[in-house]
Amino acid sequence: MFQTQNYFQHYTQRKAVLLFHKRNKREDLDIFDIPYYKMLQKYLQLLGQDPHQSNEIRKIILIVILISGASVFIPTSIEVFVSLRKKDMDAVIECLPHLIATATSMVKLLNIYIYRQNFKKMFDFISKEWERLKFSDELHVLEEVTLQGSKVAHLYRNTLLSFMSLFLIAPLIVPMLDIVLPLNETRPRQQLLRVNYLIFDEKEYFFYIYFQLFWAAIAIVLIIVTVDSLYILIIHHTSGLLAVCGYQIQKVTENPIVFSNEADAYKQFRNCIIAHDRAIQFYDILNESSRFSYLIQVGLNMMGISVTAVQTVANFGRPEEAIRTAVFLGAEQFHLFVISLPGQVLLDHCSTLSDNIYSSTWYNIPVKAQKMLHTMQIRSKKACSLTAGGLYEMNMENFGITFKTCMSYFTMLMSLRE
C-alpha cells in the first residue's frame, strides 16, 4: 500500500513536471509552478508567509499564530515558576519540553518573517534557474536532486504530523473510557500539556483548556513542518546547482570537438564559471538566512531531548504517559536529524563537484580554459557548509556528537533528580 502511494505521488509529480516543461518560454515562471514547491504553497499561506499574500494579511496571520504560541508559552511558564517554588523538579522537567518546542517554532516563524526579503530573492532565483534550464539537457540533474529533497520533506511532514496525532489523541483516552467502560468514580484525566491558568480550575474546564491547547499544538507543529520542509527543498536546490556545475564540466571536457575552436571552448567554460558563481551566491543568501536560527534551534533541541528523555524514564510507572512522552522524544530526535541531513547533502555535492573537476580531462583543454577551471577548483575546495552561528556545522557527524552530548546531559539530569 505504501509503495503504491509513493508510486502514485511520484507519477503525479512527473506528470506535473512534464506540464511544466510545456509552458510557453516567454511566460514568467513562479516558484509555485514548479511541482516540488507547489505543495508547500498552502502551508505557507496558513502561516502568512506566501509572498503572494498582501502585507496586511501576512501580519494578521502572524499575530494570530504568535498569540497561539503565547497561549501555550505563558501558562506553561507560570507552571514552571510555581513548580520551582514548590521544588517539584518532576513538574519542571515535564513542562520544559513543551516550552522548548513552542520557542523553537516561534524562532522558525520569526526567522522566515525577518528574512522575508532574502526568501523572496531565493524564490525568484529558483524560478529563474528552472526557467533557464527547462529547455536544456541539464534540468534532469537539478530535478533529480530536488526530487530527493521532496521525498525527504514529504516523509518528514507525514512523520511529525503522525506523531502530533498520537500526542493529541492520548488525553482523550480516559474520557472515552469513562463513556465506554464507566466506573463508580471518574478516572483521573491527564491534560494535553501541563499548564497553569491561575484563575481557572483545570479539572472543571478540562475540555475548554484541551481544545485551546489542541489548536496551539497544531499551529506549533504546522510551523515546524512547513519551515523545515521549505529549507529542505531550498538546500537541495543549492545542491542541485552544484550537481549541474559538475555535469557541465564533465560534458564539456569529454567532448573533444569543443577544443578545436578555442573561442568556443572559452565560452563553454565561462558558462560553467558563471553557473558556479550563481550557486555560490544562492548559498550565501541561504546561509545568511539560517545561521542564527540554526544556532538557537540546535541549542533548544539539545535541551529538549535531554529533559524529555528524563521525563520518559520518570513516567515508566505510568505506561500511557510514558508512551506519550516517548512519542514526543522521538519527534525531537527526528527533528534534529532532519535539520542536519540537508547540510550533509550540500557538503557531499560540494565534494562531488571538486571530484568532477579533478577527474575531468582538464589536461586536454586550452591553457586559458585550464586557468578558469583551476579558479573554479580552488573555490570548490571551500565547502559550502551551513552553520549554526558559525560555531556548529549542520552535518551528520555533528548530529551524532550532539546526540551523545544529549545523553550526557540526560545522565546528569537523572543524577540531579535523584
Coordinates of C-alpha atoms in Angstrom, one line a residue:
M1 CA 0.0 0.0 0.0
F2 CA 2.8 2.4 1.0
Q3 CA 4.8 1.6 -2.2
T4 CA 1.6 2.1 -4.3
Q5 CA 1.1 5.5 -2.7
N6 CA 4.7 6.6 -3.3
Y7 CA 4.5 5.4 -6.9
F8 CA 1.3 7.4 -7.4
Q9 CA 2.9 10.5 -5.8
H10 CA 6.0 10.2 -8.0
Y11 CA 3.8 9.7 -11.1
T12 CA 1.8 12.8 -10.2
Q13 CA 5.0 14.8 -9.8
R14 CA 6.4 13.6 -13.0
K15 CA 3.2 14.5 -14.8
A16 CA 3.3 18.0 -13.3
V17 CA 7.0 18.3 -14.4
L18 CA 6.0 17.4 -18.0
L19 CA 3.3 20.0 -18.0
F20 CA 5.9 22.5 -16.6
H21 CA 8.2 21.7 -19.5
K22 CA 5.4 22.6 -21.9
R23 CA 4.9 26.1 -20.6
N24 CA 5.5 28.9 -23.0
K25 CA 9.1 30.1 -23.0
R26 CA 8.0 33.7 -22.7
E27 CA 5.7 33.1 -19.8
D28 CA 7.0 34.2 -16.4
L29 CA 7.6 31.3 -14.1
D30 CA 6.6 31.4 -10.5
I31 CA 8.2 29.1 -7.9
F32 CA 4.9 27.5 -7.1
D33 CA 4.5 26.5 -10.7
I34 CA 7.3 24.0 -10.0
P35 CA 5.6 20.9 -8.8
Y36 CA 8.1 20.1 -6.0
Y37 CA 7.4 23.6 -4.4
K38 CA 3.7 23.8 -5.2
M39 CA 2.7 21.5 -2.3
L40 CA 4.2 24.0 0.2
Q41 CA 2.2 27.0 -1.0
K42 CA -0.9 26.1 1.1
Y43 CA 1.3 25.5 4.2
L44 CA 3.0 28.9 3.7
Q45 CA -0.4 30.6 3.2
L46 CA -1.6 29.2 6.5
L47 CA 1.4 30.7 8.2
G48 CA 1.1 34.0 6.3
Q49 CA 4.4 33.5 4.6
D50 CA 3.3 33.2 1.0
P51 CA 5.0 36.1 -0.9
H52 CA 1.8 36.5 -3.0
Q53 CA -0.2 37.4 0.1
S54 CA -0.7 41.1 1.0
N55 CA 1.4 42.6 3.8
E56 CA -1.8 43.2 5.9
I57 CA -3.0 39.6 5.6
R58 CA 0.5 38.3 6.4
K59 CA 0.7 40.5 9.5
I60 CA -2.7 39.4 10.7
I61 CA -1.9 35.7 10.3
L62 CA 1.5 36.2 12.0
I63 CA -0.1 37.9 15.0
V64 CA -2.8 35.1 15.3
I65 CA -0.1 32.4 15.3
L66 CA 2.1 34.3 17.8
I67 CA -0.9 34.6 20.1
S68 CA -1.5 30.9 19.7
G69 CA 2.1 30.2 20.7
A70 CA 1.9 32.6 23.6
S71 CA -1.3 30.8 24.8
V72 CA 1.0 27.8 25.5
F73 CA 4.2 29.5 26.5
I74 CA 2.7 31.8 29.2
P75 CA 0.6 29.2 31.2
T76 CA 3.5 26.7 30.9
S77 CA 6.0 29.3 32.2
I78 CA 3.7 30.0 35.1
E79 CA 3.5 26.3 35.9
V80 CA 7.3 26.1 35.8
F81 CA 7.6 29.1 38.2
V82 CA 5.0 27.6 40.6
S83 CA 6.8 24.2 40.5
L84 CA 10.1 25.7 41.2
R85 CA 8.7 27.4 44.3
K86 CA 7.4 24.0 45.4
K87 CA 10.7 22.4 44.5
D88 CA 8.9 19.9 42.3
M89 CA 11.6 19.1 39.7
D90 CA 9.5 16.4 38.0
A91 CA 6.9 19.0 37.2
V92 CA 9.5 21.4 35.9
I93 CA 11.0 18.7 33.7
E94 CA 7.5 17.8 32.4
C95 CA 6.9 21.5 31.3
L96 CA 10.3 22.2 29.8
P97 CA 9.9 20.1 26.5
H98 CA 6.7 21.9 25.7
L99 CA 8.3 25.3 26.4
I100 CA 11.2 24.4 24.2
A101 CA 9.1 23.1 21.3
T102 CA 7.0 26.3 21.4
A103 CA 10.1 28.5 21.5
T104 CA 11.6 26.5 18.6
S105 CA 8.6 27.0 16.4
M106 CA 8.4 30.7 17.1
V107 CA 12.1 31.1 16.2
K108 CA 11.5 29.3 12.9
L109 CA 8.5 31.5 12.1
L110 CA 10.1 34.8 13.1
N111 CA 13.3 33.9 11.2
I112 CA 11.4 33.4 8.0
Y113 CA 9.5 36.6 8.5
I114 CA 12.5 38.7 9.4
Y115 CA 14.4 37.4 6.4
R116 CA 11.4 37.5 4.1
Q117 CA 13.3 39.6 1.6
N118 CA 16.0 37.0 1.4
F119 CA 13.5 34.3 0.9
K120 CA 11.8 36.3 -1.9
K121 CA 15.2 36.6 -3.5
M122 CA 15.7 32.8 -3.2
F123 CA 12.2 32.1 -4.6
D124 CA 12.9 34.4 -7.6
F125 CA 16.4 32.8 -8.0
I126 CA 14.9 29.3 -8.1
S127 CA 12.3 30.3 -10.6
K128 CA 14.9 31.8 -12.9
E129 CA 17.1 28.8 -12.7
W130 CA 14.3 26.4 -13.6
E131 CA 13.3 28.8 -16.4
R132 CA 16.9 28.9 -17.7
L133 CA 17.4 25.1 -17.6
K134 CA 14.0 23.9 -18.6
F135 CA 14.9 23.5 -22.3
S136 CA 18.4 22.1 -21.7
D137 CA 19.6 18.6 -21.0
E138 CA 20.9 19.8 -17.6
L139 CA 17.5 20.2 -16.0
H140 CA 17.3 16.4 -15.2
V141 CA 20.3 16.8 -12.9
L142 CA 18.6 19.6 -10.9
E143 CA 15.3 17.7 -11.0
E144 CA 16.8 14.5 -9.6
V145 CA 18.4 16.2 -6.6
T146 CA 15.2 18.3 -6.0
L147 CA 13.1 15.1 -6.1
Q148 CA 15.3 13.6 -3.4
G149 CA 14.6 16.7 -1.2
S150 CA 10.9 16.5 -2.0
K151 CA 10.8 12.9 -0.8
V152 CA 12.6 13.7 2.5
A153 CA 10.3 16.7 3.1
H154 CA 7.2 14.6 2.4
L155 CA 8.4 11.8 4.8
Y156 CA 9.2 14.4 7.4
R157 CA 5.8 16.1 7.3
N158 CA 4.0 12.8 7.4
T159 CA 6.1 11.6 10.4
L160 CA 5.7 14.7 12.5
L161 CA 2.0 15.0 11.8
S162 CA 1.5 11.4 12.7
F163 CA 3.4 12.0 16.0
M164 CA 1.2 15.0 16.6
S165 CA -1.9 13.0 16.1
L166 CA -0.9 10.4 18.6
F167 CA 0.1 13.1 21.1
L168 CA -3.3 14.9 20.7
I169 CA -5.4 11.8 21.0
A170 CA -3.7 10.4 24.2
P171 CA -5.6 12.8 26.6
L172 CA -8.9 11.7 25.2
I173 CA -8.4 8.0 26.0
V174 CA -9.6 8.4 29.7
P175 CA -12.7 10.5 28.9
M176 CA -13.6 7.9 26.2
L177 CA -13.1 5.1 28.7
D178 CA -15.4 6.9 31.1
I179 CA -18.1 6.7 28.4
V180 CA -17.4 3.2 27.1
L181 CA -16.4 1.5 30.3
P182 CA -17.7 3.7 33.2
L183 CA -16.6 3.2 36.8
N184 CA -18.2 4.2 40.0
E185 CA -15.8 7.1 40.0
T186 CA -14.3 9.3 37.4
R187 CA -10.8 8.3 36.2
P188 CA -8.0 10.8 36.7
R189 CA -7.5 12.9 33.5
Q190 CA -4.2 13.9 32.0
Q191 CA -4.3 17.3 30.2
L192 CA -2.6 17.7 26.9
L193 CA 0.1 19.8 28.4
R194 CA 0.9 20.7 32.0
V195 CA -0.2 24.4 32.3
N196 CA -1.4 26.8 35.0
Y197 CA -4.1 29.4 34.2
L198 CA -4.2 30.7 37.8
I199 CA -7.9 31.6 37.8
F200 CA -9.2 28.5 36.0
D201 CA -9.7 25.1 37.5
E202 CA -8.0 22.7 35.0
K203 CA -10.3 19.8 36.0
E204 CA -13.6 21.8 35.8
Y205 CA -12.6 23.3 32.4
F206 CA -10.8 20.3 31.1
F207 CA -12.2 20.3 27.6
Y208 CA -12.1 24.1 27.2
I209 CA -8.4 24.0 28.0
Y210 CA -7.8 20.9 25.9
F211 CA -9.2 22.4 22.7
Q212 CA -7.3 25.6 23.3
L213 CA -4.1 23.6 23.7
F214 CA -5.2 21.4 20.8
W215 CA -5.3 24.4 18.4
A216 CA -2.0 25.8 19.7
A217 CA -0.3 22.4 19.3
I218 CA -1.4 22.2 15.7
A219 CA -0.1 25.7 15.0
I220 CA 3.2 24.9 16.5
V221 CA 3.7 21.6 14.6
L222 CA 2.5 23.3 11.4
I223 CA 5.2 25.9 11.7
I224 CA 7.9 23.3 12.2
V225 CA 7.0 21.0 9.3
T226 CA 6.4 23.9 6.9
V227 CA 9.6 25.9 7.6
D228 CA 11.8 22.7 7.8
S229 CA 10.3 21.4 4.5
L230 CA 11.0 24.7 2.8
Y231 CA 14.6 24.6 4.0
I232 CA 15.0 21.0 2.8
L233 CA 13.9 21.9 -0.7
I234 CA 15.9 25.1 -0.9
I235 CA 19.1 23.3 0.4
H236 CA 18.6 20.5 -2.1
H237 CA 18.2 23.2 -4.8
T238 CA 21.6 24.6 -3.9
S239 CA 23.0 21.0 -4.0
G240 CA 21.3 20.6 -7.4
L241 CA 23.0 23.7 -8.8
L242 CA 26.4 22.3 -7.8
A243 CA 25.5 19.0 -9.4
V244 CA 24.6 20.9 -12.6
C245 CA 28.0 22.6 -12.5
G246 CA 29.7 19.2 -12.2
Y247 CA 27.6 17.8 -15.1
Q248 CA 28.6 20.8 -17.2
I249 CA 32.3 20.3 -16.5
Q250 CA 32.1 16.6 -17.4
K251 CA 30.1 17.2 -20.6
V252 CA 32.4 20.0 -21.9
T253 CA 35.7 18.2 -21.1
E254 CA 34.7 14.9 -22.6
N255 CA 33.8 16.5 -26.0
P256 CA 37.0 16.9 -28.0
I257 CA 35.2 18.8 -30.8
V258 CA 34.8 21.8 -28.4
F259 CA 38.6 22.2 -28.2
S260 CA 39.0 22.6 -31.9
N261 CA 37.8 26.1 -31.5
E262 CA 39.5 27.9 -28.6
A263 CA 36.9 30.7 -28.6
D264 CA 34.0 28.2 -28.3
A265 CA 35.9 26.3 -25.5
Y266 CA 36.5 29.5 -23.6
K267 CA 32.8 30.4 -23.9
Q268 CA 31.7 26.9 -22.7
F269 CA 34.0 27.1 -19.6
R270 CA 32.9 30.7 -19.0
N271 CA 29.3 29.5 -18.7
C272 CA 30.4 26.8 -16.2
I273 CA 32.1 29.5 -14.1
I274 CA 29.0 31.7 -14.2
A275 CA 26.8 28.8 -13.2
H276 CA 29.1 28.0 -10.3
D277 CA 29.1 31.7 -9.2
R278 CA 25.3 31.7 -9.2
A279 CA 25.3 28.6 -7.0
I280 CA 27.7 30.3 -4.5
Q281 CA 25.6 33.5 -4.5
F282 CA 22.5 31.4 -3.7
Y283 CA 24.3 29.6 -0.9
D284 CA 25.4 32.9 0.6
I285 CA 21.8 34.1 0.8
L286 CA 20.7 30.8 2.3
N287 CA 23.4 30.7 4.9
E288 CA 22.8 34.3 5.9
S289 CA 19.1 33.5 6.4
S290 CA 19.6 30.4 8.5
R291 CA 22.8 30.6 10.6
F292 CA 21.3 32.3 13.7
S293 CA 18.1 30.4 13.5
Y294 CA 20.0 27.1 13.4
L295 CA 22.1 28.2 16.4
I296 CA 19.1 28.7 18.6
Q297 CA 17.3 25.6 17.3
V298 CA 20.2 23.2 17.9
G299 CA 20.6 24.6 21.5
L300 CA 16.9 24.3 22.2
N301 CA 16.7 20.8 20.6
M302 CA 19.6 19.5 22.8
M303 CA 17.8 20.8 25.9
G304 CA 14.5 19.3 24.7
I305 CA 15.9 15.8 24.0
S306 CA 17.7 15.7 27.4
V307 CA 14.7 16.7 29.5
T308 CA 12.2 14.6 27.5
A309 CA 14.4 11.5 28.0
V310 CA 14.4 12.2 31.7
Q311 CA 10.6 12.7 31.7
T312 CA 10.1 9.4 29.8
V313 CA 12.1 7.4 32.3
A314 CA 10.3 9.1 35.2
N315 CA 7.0 8.0 33.7
F316 CA 7.8 4.3 33.4
G317 CA 5.3 3.7 36.2
R318 CA 2.5 5.3 34.1
P319 CA 2.6 3.5 30.7
E320 CA 0.1 5.8 29.0
E321 CA 2.1 8.9 30.0
A322 CA 5.5 7.2 29.2
I323 CA 4.2 6.4 25.6
R324 CA 3.1 10.0 25.1
T325 CA 6.5 11.4 26.2
A326 CA 8.4 8.7 24.2
V327 CA 6.5 9.9 21.1
F328 CA 7.5 13.5 21.8
L329 CA 11.1 12.3 22.4
G330 CA 11.1 10.5 19.0
A331 CA 9.8 13.6 17.3
E332 CA 12.5 15.8 18.8
Q333 CA 15.3 13.4 17.7
F334 CA 13.8 13.1 14.2
H335 CA 13.7 17.0 14.0
L336 CA 17.4 17.3 14.9
F337 CA 18.2 14.6 12.3
V338 CA 16.2 16.3 9.6
I339 CA 17.7 19.7 10.1
S340 CA 21.2 18.2 10.0
L341 CA 20.7 15.9 7.0
P342 CA 20.3 18.6 4.2
G343 CA 23.5 20.2 5.4
Q344 CA 25.3 16.9 4.8
V345 CA 23.7 16.6 1.4
L346 CA 25.1 20.0 0.5
L347 CA 28.6 19.1 1.7
D348 CA 28.5 15.9 -0.3
H349 CA 27.7 17.7 -3.5
C350 CA 30.5 20.3 -2.9
S351 CA 32.9 17.3 -2.6
T352 CA 31.4 15.7 -5.7
L353 CA 31.9 18.9 -7.7
S354 CA 35.6 19.0 -6.7
D355 CA 36.0 15.4 -7.7
N356 CA 34.2 16.0 -11.1
I357 CA 36.7 18.8 -11.9
Y358 CA 39.7 16.7 -10.8
S359 CA 38.6 13.6 -12.7
S360 CA 37.8 15.5 -15.9
T361 CA 40.1 15.6 -18.9
W362 CA 41.3 19.1 -17.9
Y363 CA 44.8 18.4 -19.3
N364 CA 43.4 18.3 -22.9
I365 CA 41.8 21.7 -22.8
P366 CA 43.4 25.0 -23.9
V367 CA 45.6 26.7 -21.3
K368 CA 43.3 29.7 -21.0
A369 CA 40.4 27.4 -20.1
Q370 CA 42.6 25.5 -17.7
K371 CA 43.2 28.6 -15.7
M372 CA 39.5 29.2 -15.5
L373 CA 38.9 25.7 -14.4
H374 CA 41.7 26.0 -11.8
T375 CA 39.9 29.0 -10.3
M376 CA 36.7 27.0 -10.0
Q377 CA 38.7 24.1 -8.5
I378 CA 40.1 26.4 -5.8
R379 CA 36.7 27.7 -4.8
S380 CA 35.1 24.3 -4.8
K381 CA 37.6 23.2 -2.2
K382 CA 36.0 25.6 0.2
A383 CA 33.0 23.7 1.5
C384 CA 29.6 25.3 1.3
S385 CA 28.6 24.3 4.8
L386 CA 25.5 25.5 6.6
T387 CA 26.5 26.6 10.1
A388 CA 24.7 27.4 13.4
G389 CA 26.0 30.9 14.1
G390 CA 29.4 29.9 12.6
L391 CA 30.0 27.7 15.7
Y392 CA 28.5 24.4 14.6
E393 CA 28.3 22.8 11.1
M394 CA 25.0 21.2 10.2
N395 CA 26.0 17.7 9.1
M396 CA 25.6 14.1 10.2
E397 CA 28.9 13.8 12.1
N398 CA 27.9 16.7 14.4
F399 CA 24.4 15.2 14.7
G400 CA 26.0 12.1 16.2
I401 CA 28.1 14.2 18.5
T402 CA 25.1 16.3 19.6
F403 CA 23.1 13.2 20.3
K404 CA 25.9 11.8 22.5
T405 CA 26.0 15.1 24.3
C406 CA 22.3 15.0 24.9
M407 CA 22.7 11.6 26.5
S408 CA 25.4 13.0 28.8
Y409 CA 23.0 15.8 29.9
F410 CA 20.4 13.1 30.4
T411 CA 22.6 11.3 32.8
M412 CA 23.4 14.5 34.6
L413 CA 19.8 15.4 35.0
M414 CA 18.9 11.9 36.2
S415 CA 21.5 12.2 38.9
L416 CA 20.2 15.6 40.0
R417 CA 16.7 14.3 40.0
E418 CA 17.7 11.5 42.4

